Structures are given as C-alpha cells and as structure tokens.
CSV table of C-alpha atoms in Angstrom, one decimal:
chain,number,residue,atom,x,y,z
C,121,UNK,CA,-53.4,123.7,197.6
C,122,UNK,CA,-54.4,122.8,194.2
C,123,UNK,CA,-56.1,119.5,193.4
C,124,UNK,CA,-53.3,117.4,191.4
C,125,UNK,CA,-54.2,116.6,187.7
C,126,UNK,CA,-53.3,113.8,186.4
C,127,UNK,CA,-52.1,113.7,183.1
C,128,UNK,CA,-52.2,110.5,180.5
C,129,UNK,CA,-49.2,109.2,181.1
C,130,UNK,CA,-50.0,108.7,185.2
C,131,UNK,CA,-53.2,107.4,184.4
C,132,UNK,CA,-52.3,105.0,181.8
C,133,UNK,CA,-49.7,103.6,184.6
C,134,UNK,CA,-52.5,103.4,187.3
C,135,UNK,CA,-54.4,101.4,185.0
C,136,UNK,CA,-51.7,99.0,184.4
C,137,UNK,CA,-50.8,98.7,187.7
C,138,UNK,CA,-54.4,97.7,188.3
C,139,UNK,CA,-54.6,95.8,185.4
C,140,UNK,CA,-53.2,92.6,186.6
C,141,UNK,CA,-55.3,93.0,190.1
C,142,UNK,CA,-58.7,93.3,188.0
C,143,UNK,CA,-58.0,90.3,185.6
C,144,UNK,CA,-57.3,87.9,188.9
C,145,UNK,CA,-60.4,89.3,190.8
C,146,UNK,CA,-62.2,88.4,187.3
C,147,UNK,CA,-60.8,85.3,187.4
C,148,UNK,CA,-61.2,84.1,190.4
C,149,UNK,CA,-64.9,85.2,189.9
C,150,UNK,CA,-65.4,83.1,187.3
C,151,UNK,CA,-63.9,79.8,189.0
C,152,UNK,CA,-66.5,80.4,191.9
C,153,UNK,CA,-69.1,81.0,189.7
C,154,UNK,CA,-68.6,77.8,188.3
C,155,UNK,CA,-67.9,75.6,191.1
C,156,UNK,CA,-70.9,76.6,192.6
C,157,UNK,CA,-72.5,75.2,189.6
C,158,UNK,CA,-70.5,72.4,189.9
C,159,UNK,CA,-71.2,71.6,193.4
C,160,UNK,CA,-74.9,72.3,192.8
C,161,UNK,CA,-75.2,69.5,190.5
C,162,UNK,CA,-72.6,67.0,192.4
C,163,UNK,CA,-72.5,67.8,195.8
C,164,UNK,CA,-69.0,68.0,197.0
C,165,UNK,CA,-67.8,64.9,197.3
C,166,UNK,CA,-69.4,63.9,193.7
C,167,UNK,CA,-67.3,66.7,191.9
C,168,UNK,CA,-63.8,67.6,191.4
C,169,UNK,CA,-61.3,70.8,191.0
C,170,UNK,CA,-61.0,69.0,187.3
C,171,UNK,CA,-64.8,69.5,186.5
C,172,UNK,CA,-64.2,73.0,188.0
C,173,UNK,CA,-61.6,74.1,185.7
C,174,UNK,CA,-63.5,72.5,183.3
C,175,UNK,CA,-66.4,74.5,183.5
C,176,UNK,CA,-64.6,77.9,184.3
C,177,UNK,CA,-63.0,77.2,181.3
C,178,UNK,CA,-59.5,77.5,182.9
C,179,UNK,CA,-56.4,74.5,183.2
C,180,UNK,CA,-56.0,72.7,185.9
C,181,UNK,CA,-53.1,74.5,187.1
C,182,UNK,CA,-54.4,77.7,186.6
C,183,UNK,CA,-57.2,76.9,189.0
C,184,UNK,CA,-54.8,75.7,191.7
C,185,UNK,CA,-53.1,79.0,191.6
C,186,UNK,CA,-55.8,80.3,192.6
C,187,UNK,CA,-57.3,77.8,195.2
C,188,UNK,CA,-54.7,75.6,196.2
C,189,UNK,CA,-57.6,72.6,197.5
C,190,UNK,CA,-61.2,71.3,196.7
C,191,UNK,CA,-61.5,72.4,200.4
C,192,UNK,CA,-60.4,76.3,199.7
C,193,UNK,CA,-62.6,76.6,197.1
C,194,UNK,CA,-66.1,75.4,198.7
C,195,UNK,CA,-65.2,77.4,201.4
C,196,UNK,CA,-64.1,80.7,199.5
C,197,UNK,CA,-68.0,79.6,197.4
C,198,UNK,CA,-69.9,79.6,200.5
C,199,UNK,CA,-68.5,82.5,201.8
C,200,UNK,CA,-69.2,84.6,198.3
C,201,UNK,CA,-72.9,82.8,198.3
C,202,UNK,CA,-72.9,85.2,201.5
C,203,UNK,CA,-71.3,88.0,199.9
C,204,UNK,CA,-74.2,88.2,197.4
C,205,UNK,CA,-76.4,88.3,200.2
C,206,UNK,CA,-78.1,91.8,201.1
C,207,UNK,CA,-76.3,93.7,203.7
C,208,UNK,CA,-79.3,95.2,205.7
C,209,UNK,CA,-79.1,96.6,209.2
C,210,UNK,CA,-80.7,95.2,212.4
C,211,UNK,CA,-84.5,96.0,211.7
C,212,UNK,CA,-86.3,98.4,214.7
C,213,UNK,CA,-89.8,97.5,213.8
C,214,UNK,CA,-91.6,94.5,212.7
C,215,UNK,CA,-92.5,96.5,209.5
C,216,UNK,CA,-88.6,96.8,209.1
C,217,UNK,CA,-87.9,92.9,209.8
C,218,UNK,CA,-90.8,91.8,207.2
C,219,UNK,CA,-89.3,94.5,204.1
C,220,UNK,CA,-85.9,93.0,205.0
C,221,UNK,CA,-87.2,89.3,204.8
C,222,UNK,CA,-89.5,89.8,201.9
C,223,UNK,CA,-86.6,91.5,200.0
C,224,UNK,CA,-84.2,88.3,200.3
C,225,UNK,CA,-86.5,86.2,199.1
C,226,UNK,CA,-87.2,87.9,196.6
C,227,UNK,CA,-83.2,88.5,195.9
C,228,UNK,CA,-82.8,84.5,196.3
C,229,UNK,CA,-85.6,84.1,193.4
C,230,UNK,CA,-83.1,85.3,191.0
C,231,UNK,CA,-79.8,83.4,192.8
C,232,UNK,CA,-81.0,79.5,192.0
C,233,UNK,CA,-77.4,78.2,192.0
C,234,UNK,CA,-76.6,79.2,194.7
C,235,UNK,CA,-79.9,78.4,196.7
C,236,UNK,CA,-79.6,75.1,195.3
C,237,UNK,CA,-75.4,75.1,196.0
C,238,UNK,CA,-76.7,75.9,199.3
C,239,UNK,CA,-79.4,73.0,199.9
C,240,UNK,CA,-77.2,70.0,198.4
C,241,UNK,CA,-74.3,71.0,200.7
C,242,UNK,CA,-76.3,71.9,204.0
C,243,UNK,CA,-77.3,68.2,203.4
C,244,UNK,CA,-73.9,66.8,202.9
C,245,UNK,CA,-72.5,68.9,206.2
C,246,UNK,CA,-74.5,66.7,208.1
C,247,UNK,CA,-71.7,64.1,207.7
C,248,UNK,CA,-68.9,63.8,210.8
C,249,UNK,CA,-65.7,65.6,208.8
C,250,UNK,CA,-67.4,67.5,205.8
C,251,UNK,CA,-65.1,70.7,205.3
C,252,UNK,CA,-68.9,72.8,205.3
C,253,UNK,CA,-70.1,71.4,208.3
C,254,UNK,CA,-68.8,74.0,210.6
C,255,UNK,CA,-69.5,76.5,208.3
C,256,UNK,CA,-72.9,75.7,208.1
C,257,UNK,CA,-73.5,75.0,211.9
C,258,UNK,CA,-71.9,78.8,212.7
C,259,UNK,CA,-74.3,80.0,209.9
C,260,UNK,CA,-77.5,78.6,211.3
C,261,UNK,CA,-76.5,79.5,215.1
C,262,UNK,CA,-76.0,83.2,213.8
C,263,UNK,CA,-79.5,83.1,212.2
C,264,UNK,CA,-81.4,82.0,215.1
C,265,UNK,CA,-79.2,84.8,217.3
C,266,UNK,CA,-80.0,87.3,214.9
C,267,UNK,CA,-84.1,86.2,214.5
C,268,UNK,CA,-84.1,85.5,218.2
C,269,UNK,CA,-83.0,89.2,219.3
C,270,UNK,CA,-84.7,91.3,216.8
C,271,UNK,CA,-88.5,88.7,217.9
C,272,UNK,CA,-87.3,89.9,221.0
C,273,UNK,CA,-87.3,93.6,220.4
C,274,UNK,CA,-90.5,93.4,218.6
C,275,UNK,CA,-92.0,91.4,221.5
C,276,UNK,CA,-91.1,94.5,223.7
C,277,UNK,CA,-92.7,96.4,221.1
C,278,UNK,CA,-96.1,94.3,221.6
C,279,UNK,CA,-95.5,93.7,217.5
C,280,UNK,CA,-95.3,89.8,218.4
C,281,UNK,CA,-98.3,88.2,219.0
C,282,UNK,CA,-98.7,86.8,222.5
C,283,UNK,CA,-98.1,83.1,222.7
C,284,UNK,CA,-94.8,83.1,220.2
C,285,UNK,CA,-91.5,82.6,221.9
C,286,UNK,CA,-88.8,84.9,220.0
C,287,UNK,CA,-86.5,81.8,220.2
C,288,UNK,CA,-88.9,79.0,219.7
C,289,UNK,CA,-90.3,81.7,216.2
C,290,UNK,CA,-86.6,82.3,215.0
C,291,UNK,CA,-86.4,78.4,214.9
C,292,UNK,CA,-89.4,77.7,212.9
C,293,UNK,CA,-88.5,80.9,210.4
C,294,UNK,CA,-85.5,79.3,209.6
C,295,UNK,CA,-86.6,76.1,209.1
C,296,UNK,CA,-89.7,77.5,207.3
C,297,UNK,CA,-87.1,79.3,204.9
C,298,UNK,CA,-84.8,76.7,204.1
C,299,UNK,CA,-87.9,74.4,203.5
C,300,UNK,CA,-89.5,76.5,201.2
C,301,UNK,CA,-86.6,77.4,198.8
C,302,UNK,CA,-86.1,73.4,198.9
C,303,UNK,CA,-89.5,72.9,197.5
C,304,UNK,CA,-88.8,75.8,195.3
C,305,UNK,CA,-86.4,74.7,193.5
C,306,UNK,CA,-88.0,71.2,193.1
C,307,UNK,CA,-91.4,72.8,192.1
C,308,UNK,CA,-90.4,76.5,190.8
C,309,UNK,CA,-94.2,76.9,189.8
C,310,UNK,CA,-96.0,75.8,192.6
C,311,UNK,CA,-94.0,76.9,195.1
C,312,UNK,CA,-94.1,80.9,196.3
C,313,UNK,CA,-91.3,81.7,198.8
C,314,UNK,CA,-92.0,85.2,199.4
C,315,UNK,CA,-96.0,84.7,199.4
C,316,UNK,CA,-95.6,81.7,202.6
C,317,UNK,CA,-93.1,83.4,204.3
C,318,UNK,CA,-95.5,86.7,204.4
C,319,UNK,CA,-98.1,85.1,205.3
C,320,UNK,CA,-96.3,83.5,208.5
C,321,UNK,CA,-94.9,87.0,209.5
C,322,UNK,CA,-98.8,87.9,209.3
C,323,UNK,CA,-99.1,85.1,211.8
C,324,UNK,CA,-96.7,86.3,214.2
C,325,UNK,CA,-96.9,89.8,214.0
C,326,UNK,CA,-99.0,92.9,214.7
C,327,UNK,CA,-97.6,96.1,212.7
C-alpha cells in the first residue's frame, strides 16, 4: 500500500487543529514559569494568583481558566519542577549512580528558580495544612527508597565502603543535597554543588 501524501490543504487543517492545543500548552507554560518565580520570591502564602497573572503577563481571568486555585497551580509548578528533572534509569554500578548524580547537579546549576522555588516551599510544607506538604513528604520518602536500594546494590557489589549503611548514606545524600543548593543559592560563588557532592561519593564509594 502506498504511503498517503498529504497535500496543502490537509496539512494546513492539521495545523489549525493543533493550533489552538499549542497556544494553551504555551500558555500554560508561561503562567508556571512565572509563578515559580513568584513563589520563589514570596513563598506561597506571601503571593497571589494576582501577582501571577501579573508577572505571566496574562488577566486574572485568563489565569483562572487555566488553574482554577492558588492550590492547582503550586501543585501543577512542583510537579513541572520535576518534569525538568533528568529522566535517568536505575544506575547498575556506582560509576553509573555518581555520572547520574553529578549530571543533576550540574542540570540544577542552570535551574536557580526552581532550586530556590524548591527550598522556600520545602520550608513552608513544614506547616500542619500547607497544600505542598504531602507533596514534599512523598518526594523525600521516594528519594531515600530510590538512594537506599541502588547503596544497596552497590553494597552487594563491594562498591560501598564497609561501615556505610545504604539507608543511614541515602539519608545524609539527601540532606547533603538539599543543603548544599541552599548555601548555593545564598553564596553562588563560594559554594560548589557538584565538587562536595563528588567528593562525598569518593567517601562512600570504591569504583
């Protein structure tokens, strides 16, 4: 059977068709973009969907057609913080884990917003009834799963030096991590992410 060719006509139609689709996913883009500013520089319950639209450089109303509540929207920013994110598989090795962990620091290096959208509302989700809180307290417990299996498999592999418990490590990483991009962002030129957090995966590894 011969491929079908599509002429002008049927691709001018599929591109109005998509048109519409394209200009909301633009849209909707730009509003997160924006609140994550937003919420970077106030906190959540220091800003509002007016200071959003604002900023986005959309009305009011137009905003609310697309996230009907301040709550939608952190949530739908958090979730495209993680979306930004590098989608890496399960490292096998503990050269694998430290090119995955190096790479992501070196990702967040150019993603300051959001680090620092990030670090002002982990803080705030520490209050009883924050909308983030549960979002932050799933995000943390999938960390240390993930950490604590692959320290695990490396301990198996005799590529974790004896003496470091996987879950006990996958604890500290974390906090080392969030700790350092904190200090980061208040001290961009003092403070080296990616050269720390290599030299504690020299500290608990043997390649």
């Amino acid at each position: 059977m011969e491929e079908h060719e599509i002429s002008e006509a049927e691709l001018l139609q599929q591109l109005r068709r998509r048109g519409p689709y394209a200009k909301t996913a633009d849209r909707r883009r730009k509003i997160l973009e924006a609140a994550a500013q937003v919420y970077a520089e106030c906190g959540y319950y220091g800003s509002s969907l007016r200071e959003v639209a604002l900023k986005a450089g959309v009305s009011l109303s137009n905003l609310t057609h697309h996230f009907a509540t301040k709550e939608e929207i952190l949530l739908a920013t958090l979730r495209q913080r993680d979306a930004d994110g590098l989608n890496q598989d399960a490292p096998q090795s503990a050269a694998e884990f430290r090119t995955q962990i190096i790479a992501q620091a070196r990702a967040n290096e150019e993603l300051a917003t959001l680090i620092g959208l990030y670090s002002v509302l982990s803080a705030e989700a520490t209050m009883q009834g924050h909308p983030a809180r549960d979002y932050f307290v799933e995000r943390f417990a999938n960390l240390r799963h993930e950490y604590t299996e692959t320290l695990t498999l490396l301990a198996r592999q005799g590529q974790l030096r004896t003496g470091f418990d996987p879950h006990l490590t996958a604890v500290s990483l974390v906090a080392l991590w969030d700790g350092l991009q904190l200090q980061w962002l208040l001290e961009p030129h003092k403070i080296d992410v990616v050269r720390q957090l290599d030299a504690f995966l020299d500290a608990i590894l043997t390649e």
